[in-house]
Amino acid sequence: MEFRIEKTDNNSAARLGNITTAHGSFATPVFMPVGTQATVKTLTPEDLYEIGVGIILSNAYHLFLRPGEELVHKAGGLHSFMNWQGSILTDSGGFQVFSLSKLRRINDEGVWFNSHIDGSKHFMTPEKVMEIESKLGADIIMCFDECAPYPCSFEEAERAVIRTSLWAKRCQEAHQNPNQALFGIVQGNVFPELRRRSAADLAALEFPGYAIGGLSVGEPKAEMYATLELTNELLPQNKPRYLMGVGSPEDLLEGVRRGVDMFDCVLPTRLARHGSAYTSRGRITVRNAGFAEDFSPLDPDCNCYVCKNYSRAYIRHLIKAEEILAHRLLSYHNVHFLIHLMGSIRNALKEGEFTRYYREFFDKYRF
RNA sequence: GGAGGGAUACCCAAGCGGCCAAAGGGGGCAGACUGUAAAUCUGUUGUCAACGACUUCGAAGGUUCGAAUCCUUCUCCCUCCA
């Protein structure tokens, strides 16, 4: 993997760059749609190419449970299995340590999970996760980490940091596949002291990229931004910085401003399935009665396939009638919205107009 | 013509003397969602000048301190027998 910084913003920590993997290159800052189970829900790879997606996310833990990494390996790896020729990043299952906390027990050696599918017991270790991620064959893979909840005590967050550092070292030692770039993940919750420690631990291991984990788990926005700012300052300048699980349009702007290069989030596709759409003026709930006779496109400023062909009224009808096309159209539009947003941000960075773009965005966008 | 059964809020449907403005679904309306246990979850859904008041359980009368619940008549629906 290669990361090149092409330009840095004069008025913020934002930077314009490019990442090249075995499956092509993409410009940064980048938004990566999430396809946990080897599919960005409701969208085909062709849709994603058309939208301009360069890299997507998938999940080692979920694919390990079903269909199993061996099967994906037999299929020729994840790219071949799901017919996606762009880049792929796999998350390790560290987030499931947080989101499935009721179904797991953790110790320094690893994590016992009770499968949410059939209840079967599995022990995940950093070594095991590296083996799974290697078999899946993504271009960028994540260390197995412990994502602590919010709120949580200093001691609890500290334990997660120590464990995450320990596991990062073990992941690095177990990591064999030369075609995959292994990223470290900084934890530390909202405690500056712990973020500093975590960032220092990981930087010492010299990963090709660094993720900021454990944010957007319920903490107030101000805390998230402050933590992000602090953490980014501590990470190596010449390596990509990936803010995990973020975000909303406003968070993408705030993240870029603070020096983030990569983002991923389930929000565009989940909101789509729940009946909401992003627009240049803010998020709208198309499901609501007010749109019943609104024959305008989801976003008048959008030129995506959906906005060119379908109205809010029609999409609302599909939602109310529980037609799956609603999910598909809204997913397509929402992913397009974020991909297009990132494109505009990069363009502004290229022109040296990021600050102006930032201001104009928030002038229009209401949330 | 005779014998039964039934009519409850937008719909279906419980309730069968006070704890009933009325269970539970559905539908409607709204909210939440950030490395996906999520086509999920939550709230709300008689009216109003609304921590209180008023009008509701096919219609009209009646019994009772008190009725969706008991009695009478009527209207409409369903089943069976002629």
PDB file of N, CA, C and O in Angstrom, chain A residues 327-357:
ATOM      1  N   HIS A 327     -35.526   0.841  -0.330  1.00  0.00           N
ATOM      2  CA  HIS A 327     -34.235   0.704   0.349  1.00  0.00           C
ATOM      3  C   HIS A 327     -33.086   0.894  -0.634  1.00  0.00           C
ATOM      4  O   HIS A 327     -32.075   1.498  -0.323  1.00  0.00           O
ATOM      5  N   ARG A 328     -33.278   0.351  -1.796  1.00  0.00           N
ATOM      6  CA  ARG A 328     -32.244   0.406  -2.818  1.00  0.00           C
ATOM      7  C   ARG A 328     -32.049   1.837  -3.325  1.00  0.00           C
ATOM      8  O   ARG A 328     -30.929   2.328  -3.391  1.00  0.00           O
ATOM      9  N   LEU A 329     -33.140   2.489  -3.643  1.00  0.00           N
ATOM     10  CA  LEU A 329     -33.038   3.851  -4.169  1.00  0.00           C
ATOM     11  C   LEU A 329     -32.445   4.800  -3.124  1.00  0.00           C
ATOM     12  O   LEU A 329     -31.582   5.624  -3.434  1.00  0.00           O
ATOM     13  N   LEU A 330     -32.903   4.672  -1.887  1.00  0.00           N
ATOM     14  CA  LEU A 330     -32.393   5.566  -0.841  1.00  0.00           C
ATOM     15  C   LEU A 330     -30.933   5.247  -0.519  1.00  0.00           C
ATOM     16  O   LEU A 330     -30.132   6.155  -0.274  1.00  0.00           O
ATOM     17  N   SER A 331     -30.566   3.974  -0.527  1.00  0.00           N
ATOM     18  CA  SER A 331     -29.174   3.601  -0.275  1.00  0.00           C
ATOM     19  C   SER A 331     -28.281   4.173  -1.361  1.00  0.00           C
ATOM     20  O   SER A 331     -27.213   4.733  -1.087  1.00  0.00           O
ATOM     21  N   TYR A 332     -28.724   4.013  -2.593  1.00  0.00           N
ATOM     22  CA  TYR A 332     -27.945   4.519  -3.720  1.00  0.00           C
ATOM     23  C   TYR A 332     -27.726   6.022  -3.556  1.00  0.00           C
ATOM     24  O   TYR A 332     -26.600   6.511  -3.632  1.00  0.00           O
ATOM     25  N   HIS A 333     -28.808   6.733  -3.291  1.00  0.00           N
ATOM     26  CA  HIS A 333     -28.700   8.192  -3.168  1.00  0.00           C
ATOM     27  C   HIS A 333     -27.812   8.602  -1.980  1.00  0.00           C
ATOM     28  O   HIS A 333     -26.975   9.489  -2.111  1.00  0.00           O
ATOM     29  N   ASN A 334     -28.030   7.976  -0.826  1.00  0.00           N
ATOM     30  CA  ASN A 334     -27.270   8.381   0.367  1.00  0.00           C
ATOM     31  C   ASN A 334     -25.778   8.104   0.220  1.00  0.00           C
ATOM     32  O   ASN A 334     -24.948   8.908   0.635  1.00  0.00           O
ATOM     33  N   VAL A 335     -25.441   6.952  -0.341  1.00  0.00           N
ATOM     34  CA  VAL A 335     -24.025   6.661  -0.560  1.00  0.00           C
ATOM     35  C   VAL A 335     -23.473   7.656  -1.574  1.00  0.00           C
ATOM     36  O   VAL A 335     -22.391   8.227  -1.387  1.00  0.00           O
ATOM     37  N   HIS A 336     -24.228   7.891  -2.628  1.00  0.00           N
ATOM     38  CA  HIS A 336     -23.798   8.867  -3.633  1.00  0.00           C
ATOM     39  C   HIS A 336     -23.579  10.240  -2.989  1.00  0.00           C
ATOM     40  O   HIS A 336     -22.609  10.926  -3.278  1.00  0.00           O
ATOM     41  N   PHE A 337     -24.482  10.611  -2.097  1.00  0.00           N
ATOM     42  CA  PHE A 337     -24.385  11.922  -1.440  1.00  0.00           C
ATOM     43  C   PHE A 337     -23.042  12.058  -0.724  1.00  0.00           C
ATOM     44  O   PHE A 337     -22.353  13.074  -0.854  1.00  0.00           O
ATOM     45  N   LEU A 338     -22.670  11.038   0.049  1.00  0.00           N
ATOM     46  CA  LEU A 338     -21.426  11.123   0.819  1.00  0.00           C
ATOM     47  C   LEU A 338     -20.194  11.034  -0.080  1.00  0.00           C
ATOM     48  O   LEU A 338     -19.198  11.722   0.154  1.00  0.00           O
ATOM     49  N   ILE A 339     -20.254  10.181  -1.090  1.00  0.00           N
ATOM     50  CA  ILE A 339     -19.120  10.060  -2.019  1.00  0.00           C
ATOM     51  C   ILE A 339     -18.929  11.382  -2.765  1.00  0.00           C
ATOM     52  O   ILE A 339     -17.814  11.871  -2.929  1.00  0.00           O
ATOM     53  N   HIS A 340     -20.044  11.956  -3.159  1.00  0.00           N
ATOM     54  CA  HIS A 340     -19.994  13.237  -3.867  1.00  0.00           C
ATOM     55  C   HIS A 340     -19.504  14.346  -2.937  1.00  0.00           C
ATOM     56  O   HIS A 340     -18.727  15.219  -3.332  1.00  0.00           O
ATOM     57  N   LEU A 341     -19.955  14.296  -1.688  1.00  0.00           N
ATOM     58  CA  LEU A 341     -19.506  15.273  -0.688  1.00  0.00           C
ATOM     59  C   LEU A 341     -17.990  15.221  -0.542  1.00  0.00           C
ATOM     60  O   LEU A 341     -17.313  16.250  -0.529  1.00  0.00           O
ATOM     61  N   MET A 342     -17.438  14.000  -0.440  1.00  0.00           N
ATOM     62  CA  MET A 342     -15.989  13.862  -0.291  1.00  0.00           C
ATOM     63  C   MET A 342     -15.262  14.368  -1.535  1.00  0.00           C
ATOM     64  O   MET A 342     -14.208  14.981  -1.445  1.00  0.00           O
ATOM     65  N   GLY A 343     -15.865  14.120  -2.696  1.00  0.00           N
ATOM     66  CA  GLY A 343     -15.289  14.618  -3.936  1.00  0.00           C
ATOM     67  C   GLY A 343     -15.224  16.139  -3.933  1.00  0.00           C
ATOM     68  O   GLY A 343     -14.220  16.738  -4.324  1.00  0.00           O
ATOM     69  N   SER A 344     -16.288  16.764  -3.458  1.00  0.00           N
ATOM     70  CA  SER A 344     -16.321  18.227  -3.402  1.00  0.00           C
ATOM     71  C   SER A 344     -15.299  18.753  -2.405  1.00  0.00           C
ATOM     72  O   SER A 344     -14.671  19.788  -2.633  1.00  0.00           O
ATOM     73  N   ILE A 345     -15.163  18.046  -1.301  1.00  0.00           N
ATOM     74  CA  ILE A 345     -14.183  18.446  -0.291  1.00  0.00           C
ATOM     75  C   ILE A 345     -12.772  18.371  -0.886  1.00  0.00           C
ATOM     76  O   ILE A 345     -11.967  19.304  -0.743  1.00  0.00           O
ATOM     77  N   ARG A 346     -12.485  17.282  -1.577  1.00  0.00           N
ATOM     78  CA  ARG A 346     -11.154  17.126  -2.188  1.00  0.00           C
ATOM     79  C   ARG A 346     -10.918  18.213  -3.228  1.00  0.00           C
ATOM     80  O   ARG A 346      -9.819  18.764  -3.334  1.00  0.00           O
ATOM     81  N   ASN A 347     -11.952  18.506  -3.955  1.00  0.00           N
ATOM     82  CA  ASN A 347     -11.833  19.554  -4.962  1.00  0.00           C
ATOM     83  C   ASN A 347     -11.519  20.900  -4.303  1.00  0.00           C
ATOM     84  O   ASN A 347     -10.661  21.653  -4.776  1.00  0.00           O
ATOM     85  N   ALA A 348     -12.218  21.165  -3.205  1.00  0.00           N
ATOM     86  CA  ALA A 348     -11.976  22.415  -2.481  1.00  0.00           C
ATOM     87  C   ALA A 348     -10.543  22.445  -1.954  1.00  0.00           C
ATOM     88  O   ALA A 348      -9.872  23.483  -1.990  1.00  0.00           O
ATOM     89  N   LEU A 349     -10.050  21.308  -1.465  1.00  0.00           N
ATOM     90  CA  LEU A 349      -8.679  21.236  -0.960  1.00  0.00           C
ATOM     91  C   LEU A 349      -7.686  21.514  -2.081  1.00  0.00           C
ATOM     92  O   LEU A 349      -6.700  22.242  -1.907  1.00  0.00           O
ATOM     93  N   LYS A 350      -7.985  20.950  -3.227  1.00  0.00           N
ATOM     94  CA  LYS A 350      -7.110  21.123  -4.387  1.00  0.00           C
ATOM     95  C   LYS A 350      -7.023  22.594  -4.761  1.00  0.00           C
ATOM     96  O   LYS A 350      -5.955  23.117  -5.084  1.00  0.00           O
ATOM     97  N   GLU A 351      -8.173  23.280  -4.678  1.00  0.00           N
ATOM     98  CA  GLU A 351      -8.237  24.692  -5.043  1.00  0.00           C
ATOM     99  C   GLU A 351      -7.790  25.606  -3.914  1.00  0.00           C
ATOM    100  O   GLU A 351      -7.802  26.826  -4.070  1.00  0.00           O
ATOM    101  N   GLY A 352      -7.478  25.006  -2.775  1.00  0.00           N
ATOM    102  CA  GLY A 352      -7.098  25.827  -1.628  1.00  0.00           C
ATOM    103  C   GLY A 352      -8.284  26.569  -1.033  1.00  0.00           C
ATOM    104  O   GLY A 352      -8.147  27.639  -0.440  1.00  0.00           O
ATOM    105  N   GLU A 353      -9.488  26.016  -1.224  1.00  0.00           N
ATOM    106  CA  GLU A 353     -10.715  26.700  -0.796  1.00  0.00           C
ATOM    107  C   GLU A 353     -11.473  25.917   0.271  1.00  0.00           C
ATOM    108  O   GLU A 353     -12.685  26.029   0.377  1.00  0.00           O
ATOM    109  N   PHE A 354     -10.773  25.104   1.031  1.00  0.00           N
ATOM    110  CA  PHE A 354     -11.469  24.252   1.976  1.00  0.00           C
ATOM    111  C   PHE A 354     -12.260  25.034   3.018  1.00  0.00           C
ATOM    112  O   PHE A 354     -13.414  24.729   3.309  1.00  0.00           O
ATOM    113  N   THR A 355     -11.652  26.052   3.569  1.00  0.00           N
ATOM    114  CA  THR A 355     -12.325  26.837   4.604  1.00  0.00           C
ATOM    115  C   THR A 355     -13.624  27.434   4.083  1.00  0.00           C
ATOM    116  O   THR A 355     -14.648  27.415   4.757  1.00  0.00           O
ATOM    117  N   ARG A 356     -13.555  27.955   2.842  1.00  0.00           N
ATOM    118  CA  ARG A 356     -14.764  28.525   2.263  1.00  0.00           C
ATOM    119  C   ARG A 356     -15.815  27.447   2.047  1.00  0.00           C
ATOM    120  O   ARG A 356     -16.996  27.633   2.349  1.00  0.00           O
ATOM    121  N   TYR A 357     -15.376  26.312   1.544  1.00  0.00           N
ATOM    122  CA  TYR A 357     -16.307  25.207   1.301  1.00  0.00           C
ATOM    123  C   TYR A 357     -16.975  24.793   2.607  1.00  0.00           C
ATOM    124  O   TYR A 357     -18.186  24.586   2.670  1.00  0.00           O
TER     125      TYR A 357
END
